Amino acid sequence: DGGITQSPKYLFRKEGQNVTLSCEQNLNHDAMYWYRQDPGQGLRLIYYSQIVNDFQKGDIAEGYSVSREKKESFPLTVTSAQKNPTAFYLCASSNPRTGGATDTQYFGPGTRLTVL
Amino acid sequence: QKEVEQNSGPLSVPEGAIASLNCTYSDRGSQSFFWYRQYSGKSPELIMFIYSNGDKEDGRFTAQLNKASQYVSLLIRDSQPSDSATYLCAVKESTLGRLYFGRGTQLTVWP
């Protein structure tokens, strides 16, 4: 059963605490992405990775960190430096080698993070 | 910063009507355009993509692209209450290939 999994579904963080959101895919996709969505807003790109051991900052990378040690996994750490982390976090993956126009991103179910 | 603009709505149509969702974009070099549907509290799911000027049909959905006007739209024919969701327009950037998303249009189809 191929797809993208994210865990946990809900996460609560105390102020000053780092937390890590998990994203795993078994679609054999090269590229993976992290987005943040706030109520009534579109998706904003945090980080993306087009290949193992390489990643780039998106539009709102401050206060976040990532790693890409395996093709299947792209965890996101929300650090204490992120002052307003309460949001819905979405992980996506795609396969750029299928061809530029049809390089479609597919999303995991998301993690809802709340700061207490 | 690439811009993708959508009417935020809400758009409300009766069951059986045609719902028309619009999107404009600023990057003239963009080649690929995507429509996602997002139910409340859920993640986006792909409805269609389009990369050639003109219309592309898939069941009740039709995507329309006009690159000269930098405009892409989604038509939903015979709208159903189950179509009630937020529709996100996404544009693939011409250089790095990343997606830029609009804020979404909230659609309500009433019985």
mmCIF file of C-alpha atoms in Angstrom:
data_model
loop_
_atom_site.group_PDB
_atom_site.id
_atom_site.type_symbol
_atom_site.label_atom_id
_atom_site.label_comp_id
_atom_site.label_asym_id
_atom_site.label_seq_id
_atom_site.Cartn_x
_atom_site.Cartn_y
_atom_site.Cartn_z
ATOM 1 C CA ASP A 1 0.000 0.000 0.000
ATOM 2 C CA GLY A 2 1.974 2.985 -1.276
ATOM 3 C CA GLY A 3 1.739 6.417 0.192
ATOM 4 C CA ILE A 4 3.024 9.082 2.523
ATOM 5 C CA THR A 5 2.660 8.781 6.273
ATOM 6 C CA GLN A 6 3.068 11.505 8.861
ATOM 7 C CA SER A 7 3.209 11.134 12.593
ATOM 8 C CA PRO A 8 1.952 12.057 15.001
ATOM 9 C CA LYS A 9 -1.436 13.315 13.827
ATOM 10 C CA TYR A 10 -1.621 15.764 16.732
ATOM 11 C CA LEU A 11 1.307 17.173 18.675
ATOM 12 C CA PHE A 12 1.444 19.524 21.616
ATOM 13 C CA ARG A 13 4.568 21.477 22.431
ATOM 14 C CA LYS A 14 5.516 23.487 25.437
ATOM 15 C CA GLU A 15 7.285 26.770 24.900
ATOM 16 C CA GLY A 16 11.038 26.363 24.600
ATOM 17 C CA GLN A 17 10.781 22.753 23.489
ATOM 18 C CA ASN A 18 12.013 21.254 20.242
ATOM 19 C CA VAL A 19 9.757 18.733 18.529
ATOM 20 C CA THR A 20 10.256 16.501 15.492
ATOM 21 C CA LEU A 21 7.575 15.662 12.946
ATOM 22 C CA SER A 22 7.968 12.454 11.010
ATOM 23 C CA CYS A 23 7.385 12.011 7.267
ATOM 24 C CA GLU A 24 7.890 8.688 5.470
ATOM 25 C CA GLN A 25 7.079 7.711 1.884
ATOM 26 C CA ASN A 26 7.242 4.400 0.043
ATOM 27 C CA LEU A 27 6.533 5.822 -3.405
ATOM 28 C CA ASN A 28 10.215 5.791 -4.363
ATOM 29 C CA HIS A 29 10.024 9.549 -4.912
ATOM 30 C CA ASP A 30 13.238 11.536 -5.029
ATOM 31 C CA ALA A 31 11.831 14.876 -3.884
ATOM 32 C CA MET A 32 10.194 15.669 -0.559
ATOM 33 C CA TYR A 33 8.728 18.889 0.824
ATOM 34 C CA TRP A 34 7.486 20.431 4.060
ATOM 35 C CA TYR A 35 4.712 23.018 4.086
ATOM 36 C CA ARG A 36 3.019 24.971 6.791
ATOM 37 C CA GLN A 37 -0.659 25.950 6.595
ATOM 38 C CA ASP A 38 -2.304 28.515 8.866
ATOM 39 C CA PRO A 39 -6.105 28.976 9.047
ATOM 40 C CA GLY A 40 -7.447 30.580 5.869
ATOM 41 C CA GLN A 41 -4.012 30.573 4.280
ATOM 42 C CA GLY A 42 -2.416 28.721 1.453
ATOM 43 C CA LEU A 43 0.578 26.458 1.816
ATOM 44 C CA ARG A 44 3.954 28.004 2.559
ATOM 45 C CA LEU A 45 7.130 26.082 1.800
ATOM 46 C CA ILE A 46 9.472 25.478 4.738
ATOM 47 C CA TYR A 47 12.150 23.166 3.284
ATOM 48 C CA TYR A 48 12.497 20.853 0.338
ATOM 49 C CA SER A 49 14.867 18.117 -0.741
ATOM 50 C CA GLN A 50 15.359 16.893 -4.286
ATOM 51 C CA ILE A 51 17.826 14.156 -3.432
ATOM 52 C CA VAL A 52 19.235 12.309 -0.436
ATOM 53 C CA ASN A 53 21.686 14.300 1.683
ATOM 54 C CA ASP A 54 20.668 17.583 0.104
ATOM 55 C CA PHE A 55 17.964 20.098 0.995
ATOM 56 C CA GLN A 56 17.121 23.755 0.425
ATOM 57 C CA LYS A 57 15.365 26.434 2.427
ATOM 58 C CA GLY A 58 11.919 27.474 1.350
ATOM 59 C CA ASP A 59 10.178 30.742 2.115
ATOM 60 C CA ILE A 60 9.821 30.351 5.894
ATOM 61 C CA ALA A 61 12.756 28.188 7.045
ATOM 62 C CA GLU A 62 13.660 30.219 10.138
ATOM 63 C CA GLY A 63 13.114 28.213 13.311
ATOM 64 C CA TYR A 64 12.963 24.874 11.481
ATOM 65 C CA SER A 65 15.526 22.231 10.562
ATOM 66 C CA VAL A 66 15.442 19.084 8.433
ATOM 67 C CA SER A 67 17.568 16.116 7.451
ATOM 68 C CA ARG A 68 17.452 13.749 4.484
ATOM 69 C CA GLU A 69 19.588 10.748 5.347
ATOM 70 C CA LYS A 70 17.315 8.244 3.607
ATOM 71 C CA LYS A 71 15.247 8.525 0.457
ATOM 72 C CA GLU A 72 12.086 7.479 2.290
ATOM 73 C CA SER A 73 12.356 9.859 5.237
ATOM 74 C CA PHE A 74 12.346 13.637 5.658
ATOM 75 C CA PRO A 75 11.831 14.624 9.320
ATOM 76 C CA LEU A 76 11.142 18.220 10.307
ATOM 77 C CA THR A 77 12.274 19.660 13.644
ATOM 78 C CA VAL A 78 10.444 22.681 14.977
ATOM 79 C CA THR A 79 12.907 24.427 17.243
ATOM 80 C CA SER A 80 12.322 26.805 20.129
ATOM 81 C CA ALA A 81 13.452 29.600 17.805
ATOM 82 C CA GLN A 82 10.154 29.298 15.907
ATOM 83 C CA LYS A 83 8.039 31.804 17.803
ATOM 84 C CA ASN A 84 4.641 30.938 16.406
ATOM 85 C CA PRO A 85 4.683 27.242 15.505
ATOM 86 C CA THR A 86 0.986 26.465 15.958
ATOM 87 C CA ALA A 87 -0.132 25.328 12.492
ATOM 88 C CA PHE A 88 -0.987 22.379 10.261
ATOM 89 C CA TYR A 89 2.184 20.813 8.815
ATOM 90 C CA LEU A 90 2.059 18.958 5.533
ATOM 91 C CA CYS A 91 4.669 16.753 3.962
ATOM 92 C CA ALA A 92 4.645 16.029 0.243
ATOM 93 C CA SER A 93 6.709 14.050 -2.236
ATOM 94 C CA SER A 94 7.149 13.953 -5.992
ATOM 95 C CA ASN A 95 9.220 12.253 -8.652
ATOM 96 C CA PRO A 96 10.908 14.857 -10.851
ATOM 97 C CA ARG A 97 12.279 12.119 -13.112
ATOM 98 C CA THR A 98 8.798 11.469 -14.511
ATOM 99 C CA GLY A 99 9.056 14.684 -16.470
ATOM 100 C CA GLY A 100 8.731 18.318 -15.570
ATOM 101 C CA ALA A 101 5.120 19.001 -16.430
ATOM 102 C CA THR A 102 3.751 15.914 -14.733
ATOM 103 C CA ASP A 103 5.958 16.092 -11.640
ATOM 104 C CA THR A 104 3.034 16.085 -9.263
ATOM 105 C CA GLN A 105 3.255 16.526 -5.521
ATOM 106 C CA TYR A 106 1.277 14.159 -3.331
ATOM 107 C CA PHE A 107 0.550 14.984 0.294
ATOM 108 C CA GLY A 108 0.599 13.081 3.547
ATOM 109 C CA PRO A 109 -2.288 13.392 6.044
ATOM 110 C CA GLY A 110 -0.608 16.179 8.028
ATOM 111 C CA THR A 111 0.385 16.888 11.618
ATOM 112 C CA ARG A 112 -1.438 19.505 13.650
ATOM 113 C CA LEU A 113 0.965 21.176 16.078
ATOM 114 C CA THR A 114 -0.267 23.232 19.003
ATOM 115 C CA VAL A 115 1.873 25.229 21.396
ATOM 116 C CA LEU A 116 0.635 25.142 24.976
ATOM 117 C CA GLN B 1 8.445 36.036 -4.852
ATOM 118 C CA LYS B 2 6.039 34.429 -7.264
ATOM 119 C CA GLU B 3 2.389 35.364 -6.760
ATOM 120 C CA VAL B 4 -0.622 33.105 -7.158
ATOM 121 C CA GLU B 5 -3.950 34.823 -6.605
ATOM 122 C CA GLN B 6 -7.330 33.234 -6.039
ATOM 123 C CA ASN B 7 -10.679 34.669 -5.037
ATOM 124 C CA SER B 8 -10.983 33.617 -1.407
ATOM 125 C CA GLY B 9 -14.744 33.294 -1.620
ATOM 126 C CA PRO B 10 -16.697 31.832 -0.158
ATOM 127 C CA LEU B 11 -18.351 30.714 -3.370
ATOM 128 C CA SER B 12 -21.792 29.267 -2.910
ATOM 129 C CA VAL B 13 -23.689 27.427 -5.659
ATOM 130 C CA PRO B 14 -26.789 25.207 -5.707
ATOM 131 C CA GLU B 15 -26.555 21.511 -6.367
ATOM 132 C CA GLY B 16 -26.386 20.778 -10.088
ATOM 133 C CA ALA B 17 -24.927 24.171 -11.014
ATOM 134 C CA ILE B 18 -21.522 24.930 -12.519
ATOM 135 C CA ALA B 19 -18.913 26.212 -10.086
ATOM 136 C CA SER B 20 -16.162 28.367 -11.581
ATOM 137 C CA LEU B 21 -12.888 28.847 -9.710
ATOM 138 C CA ASN B 22 -10.240 31.254 -10.942
ATOM 139 C CA CYS B 23 -6.517 31.709 -10.463
ATOM 140 C CA THR B 24 -3.949 34.174 -11.800
ATOM 141 C CA TYR B 25 -0.181 33.915 -11.527
ATOM 142 C CA SER B 26 2.770 36.258 -11.900
ATOM 143 C CA ASP B 27 5.560 34.010 -13.255
ATOM 144 C CA ARG B 28 5.167 34.195 -17.011
ATOM 145 C CA GLY B 29 7.579 31.282 -17.464
ATOM 146 C CA SER B 30 5.451 28.829 -15.490
ATOM 147 C CA GLN B 31 4.663 25.655 -17.379
ATOM 148 C CA SER B 32 2.566 23.470 -15.094
ATOM 149 C CA PHE B 33 -0.573 24.217 -13.120
ATOM 150 C CA PHE B 34 -2.347 22.115 -10.528
ATOM 151 C CA TRP B 35 -5.693 22.113 -8.776
ATOM 152 C CA TYR B 36 -5.995 20.513 -5.351
ATOM 153 C CA ARG B 37 -9.102 19.964 -3.245
ATOM 154 C CA GLN B 38 -8.836 20.214 0.529
ATOM 155 C CA TYR B 39 -11.617 19.172 2.862
ATOM 156 C CA SER B 40 -11.706 20.816 6.266
ATOM 157 C CA GLY B 41 -9.026 19.379 8.536
ATOM 158 C CA LYS B 42 -7.592 17.161 5.789
ATOM 159 C CA SER B 43 -4.614 17.343 3.471
ATOM 160 C CA PRO B 44 -4.843 18.508 -0.165
ATOM 161 C CA GLU B 45 -5.619 15.926 -2.834
ATOM 162 C CA LEU B 46 -4.834 16.417 -6.502
ATOM 163 C CA ILE B 47 -7.778 16.948 -8.838
ATOM 164 C CA MET B 48 -6.068 17.875 -12.083
ATOM 165 C CA PHE B 49 -2.980 19.310 -13.672
ATOM 166 C CA ILE B 50 -2.704 21.180 -16.962
ATOM 167 C CA TYR B 51 0.252 22.449 -18.958
ATOM 168 C CA SER B 52 -1.103 23.209 -22.430
ATOM 169 C CA ASN B 53 -3.229 26.182 -23.387
ATOM 170 C CA GLY B 54 -6.893 25.317 -23.709
ATOM 171 C CA ASP B 55 -9.198 22.968 -21.859
ATOM 172 C CA LYS B 56 -8.576 19.643 -20.159
ATOM 173 C CA GLU B 57 -11.551 17.600 -19.037
ATOM 174 C CA ASP B 58 -11.748 14.834 -16.441
ATOM 175 C CA GLY B 59 -15.257 13.734 -15.577
ATOM 176 C CA ARG B 60 -17.142 16.672 -14.088
ATOM 177 C CA PHE B 61 -13.978 18.771 -13.856
ATOM 178 C CA THR B 62 -12.531 20.990 -16.581
ATOM 179 C CA ALA B 63 -9.302 22.929 -16.211
ATOM 180 C CA GLN B 64 -8.737 25.882 -18.521
ATOM 181 C CA LEU B 65 -5.374 27.516 -19.153
ATOM 182 C CA ASN B 66 -4.547 30.785 -20.873
ATOM 183 C CA LYS B 67 -0.809 31.441 -20.615
ATOM 184 C CA ALA B 68 -0.998 34.774 -22.459
ATOM 185 C CA SER B 69 -3.366 36.097 -19.790
ATOM 186 C CA GLN B 70 -1.594 34.144 -17.012
ATOM 187 C CA TYR B 71 -4.896 32.678 -15.978
ATOM 188 C CA VAL B 72 -6.039 29.193 -15.034
ATOM 189 C CA SER B 73 -9.511 28.122 -13.985
ATOM 190 C CA LEU B 74 -11.400 25.078 -12.773
ATOM 191 C CA LEU B 75 -14.986 24.377 -13.717
ATOM 192 C CA ILE B 76 -17.031 21.849 -11.778
ATOM 193 C CA ARG B 77 -20.149 20.759 -13.638
ATOM 194 C CA ASP B 78 -23.192 19.258 -11.928
ATOM 195 C CA SER B 79 -21.853 20.390 -8.542
ATOM 196 C CA GLN B 80 -22.603 18.093 -5.611
ATOM 197 C CA PRO B 81 -22.646 18.822 -1.872
ATOM 198 C CA SER B 82 -19.615 16.509 -1.623
ATOM 199 C CA ASP B 83 -17.693 19.056 -3.725
ATOM 200 C CA SER B 84 -17.876 21.505 -0.806
ATOM 201 C CA ALA B 85 -14.231 22.125 0.070
ATOM 202 C CA THR B 86 -11.393 24.584 -0.394
ATOM 203 C CA TYR B 87 -9.768 24.481 -3.821
ATOM 204 C CA LEU B 88 -6.090 25.336 -4.047
ATOM 205 C CA CYS B 89 -4.390 26.508 -7.215
ATOM 206 C CA ALA B 90 -0.680 25.698 -7.494
ATOM 207 C CA VAL B 91 1.816 26.893 -10.085
ATOM 208 C CA LYS B 92 5.121 25.205 -10.788
ATOM 209 C CA GLU B 93 8.009 27.655 -10.923
ATOM 210 C CA SER B 94 9.946 27.797 -14.163
ATOM 211 C CA THR B 95 13.473 27.650 -12.682
ATOM 212 C CA LEU B 96 13.648 25.465 -9.551
ATOM 213 C CA GLY B 97 10.444 23.556 -10.167
ATOM 214 C CA ARG B 98 8.893 24.203 -6.773
ATOM 215 C CA LEU B 99 5.174 24.907 -6.371
ATOM 216 C CA TYR B 100 3.592 28.184 -5.323
ATOM 217 C CA PHE B 101 0.108 27.955 -3.859
ATOM 218 C CA GLY B 102 -2.765 30.395 -3.782
ATOM 219 C CA ARG B 103 -4.738 30.888 -0.580
ATOM 220 C CA GLY B 104 -7.589 28.779 -1.874
ATOM 221 C CA THR B 105 -11.251 29.348 -2.712
ATOM 222 C CA GLN B 106 -13.825 27.942 -0.339
ATOM 223 C CA LEU B 107 -16.722 26.358 -2.225
ATOM 224 C CA THR B 108 -20.077 25.453 -0.709
ATOM 225 C CA VAL B 109 -22.635 23.472 -2.730
ATOM 226 C CA TRP B 110 -26.056 23.582 -1.118
ATOM 227 C CA PRO B 111 -28.745 20.968 -1.754
#
